[in-house]
Amino acid sequence: RVHRRSHSMSKVKILLVGSVGENFNVLSKKVKSLNSSKAGPFDVCFCVGPIQAPKDLDSDLPLPVYLQDYQPDQDAPQETSSNGIVSLGNNLWTFQRTKDSKSFESYEVKLSNHSHPLIVASCSRHIRSDDLSNKDQPQCDILLSSDWPQGMEDVVNVDTEPLSFDLAQVALLYRPRYHVAPSSKYYHASPPYNIPNSTHVCRFLALAPVIQEKPSKTTKFVHAIGLVPLKANPPPTTAPSTLPCPFISTTSPITNNRATSKFNTSSNSNSNDYRFNLNGNKRARNNEGGDNEDNSENNLEPPEDPAINTLFLYGLHRDVTGELQSTESSKVLIAFSKYEVTKVRHPPNSRTSTYCFLEFADQKKALACILDCSGKFTIDGVELTLKWATQNNRKRQRQEPQHHFVTQAEAPNSTTLYFHPPKKTDENEALDESFFKDVCTYMQKTLEDALNEGNDEADRVTAETEPALKVELRPKETFAFLEFASHAAATMALAAVTNSTDGGLLLEEPTSASKPAANLVGTTLRWAKGEPKQSGREKILEALGLERQYYPADSRTDCWFCLSSPTCETHLIIGVYQQWYATMPKGPLHPGHVLLVPVAHTNKGAWGLETDEWMDLVNKLKLHASQTYDMDLFIFERAMETKGGYHSHIQCVPIPKTCTSSLRATMMAHSKACGFTLRPIESDLGIDTMVSGDDSYFYAEIVTQSHSHRFLYKHNEDSPKSVVPLQFAREVLASVLKDPKLAHWKSCVLEKEKESEMASELRSSFSPMTS
């Protein structure tokens, strides 16, 4: 198929897209937008993963789009083509396959003004490669598949995707320059890796599904590449550092220069054969790291220049997991921490590397390390070569930004340490909420162990009985603070786990503390300069008689209020009606605290929706608060987008009749301190006449037996740069009721059994009013 489109460059500009599913219209808009952007125009687009054909297929596309796993209607006629490429409409194509096909084929995709076609291989889902030995396929530019090749899970550290042994065999057969597959959720990209009998490195891309929302870096579903087709005989492509082939065993040799799958259980390999080498030559000598790894002699004697205190570590590419090569990994630093390495330095501007440099405080410590290791060092079964660097690189050190860590001498009165977790090779991996608590518990146990050394277990003193041993946690998003009872306690704990009173990495086997859990090893612990400076937010809360409360970020990604969510707290639901439902919230302010939530997910405020049903429920809750608790009712709604998405809801809380005046005054004062203007509504107009469905606003109403006091803040109109704090209404109530615990819902969360009991009682008392 030849597509007419002017393009004078020899490099083909390509768009790669993940699973389209039912979002074909999103794909169409995205392709048009990118093609007309500064990055465009593009020559062709390839989509991997399943796509369902819409009834009215919009094929008004500005460039050819190929669908790898197109799923037509069952009743649709199956068009055939001599070259295996089937037209679905203007500029829309698919690779021909039958319903029962488990095969794989390659196609020549010709493009206008490019004299050489792209060689594209396409695999159906669940392919079978029963016999590859007699197949002789040309190398391809791009391999498209619906599954992942077995072995790639170790490279990108993901174990949630469908893996195929047969697909790994196909990848070895076609030797693609790019292997593209869909991902179930996140975007992944491998470092470049070698494939035997190929003069080009290969890269694996797993693209996230196409979604309506704007994608983040982790949910990227479109990726652009540019390459000269193999048919044009481009020069070999290389990379600064490459991984060995993930589909080849690292221990089995190569037989007859052909690839042996790492999953092959046959024993036909010859022990005298060699592992495949890209060009048969040794690596060039590194001007800083000494001879290449094949030089059998390794001089362990120190250089004549006593200022050289750096060792050269080579062989990181032998780690098939890719972790040692990653410049973001702390594994090498942790492994050499017992030799007092001060820094692990990688090549600049590179995410992966086959080597690194170990820097020491002086040559004496570097010498002790290399002599103890005899020039060889093993990390997780990967044998590495250790040599002296031939120059010291001090000039580069002066050019690099220096990170200054607070020492004990600079924080003589501090009782605070800060820490952050070990670096991760997978940037998308979320931090477990329990990690911060585990570090805090370990540090507190370290103090307890030191105090109880030599004592019987029956006489053990703990933080519960001795406040001087207490360690409190103050977590942030990516790091946290530890608060100790005294500077001496913080110093003792820090020295015990890092072997330094100035802090450092939490050791795998500390000399003065128990062995930590594996996930804590490599945690960085340092001094903080005493009490952190009080923020404006903390000053505002202090005026209310409250302290700021810190909790780890929520790990839930589904909507909290959608009844269809798998983690919906259905045991809290009070009643489900036509368009709304009532539920007791997590962390209720009062046993009669009720949330009114629309059944259908919407981020519009309640005043922008149909009001009849929810206003009727509010009136019944007013009566319920009065008859059941002899209380007034506080109603509020924060109709503003939140970080994890917003599902509209109204909160109704019974309050003592004596607190109406103080609640009004505190709410007005707190809004002013928070930087927004909460206005009392004096007119009789309905709120629905003041806000529209697209407005962001905060609404509050205090309902007494004789009057209703209403308040409104419109974000787009009153204070465009201010945002109502998420817990604003709870903070006001906590101050008025003189119960600081009420300021955050997480501090009021109950055991599930108690929640069910309270919800049942609330259901029994409120249901008669709605029947």
PDB file of C-alpha atoms in Angstrom, residues 38 41 63 101 511 593 617 656 666:
ATOM      1  CA  LYS A  38       5.502  21.416  16.190  1.00  0.00           C
ATOM      2  CA  PRO A  41       3.939  16.070  10.603  1.00  0.00           C
ATOM      3  CA  LEU A  63      -1.820  10.022   8.120  1.00  0.00           C
ATOM      4  CA  SER A 101      -4.772 -17.514  13.884  1.00  0.00           C
ATOM      5  CA  THR A 511      27.254  -3.294  64.483  1.00  0.00           C
ATOM      6  CA  HIS A 593     -23.017  12.229  60.403  1.00  0.00           C
ATOM      7  CA  LEU A 617     -33.253  14.103  52.017  1.00  0.00           C
ATOM      8  CA  PRO A 656     -25.147  21.140  69.693  1.00  0.00           C
ATOM      9  CA  THR A 666     -15.091  30.729  63.744  1.00  0.00           C
TER      10      THR A 666
END
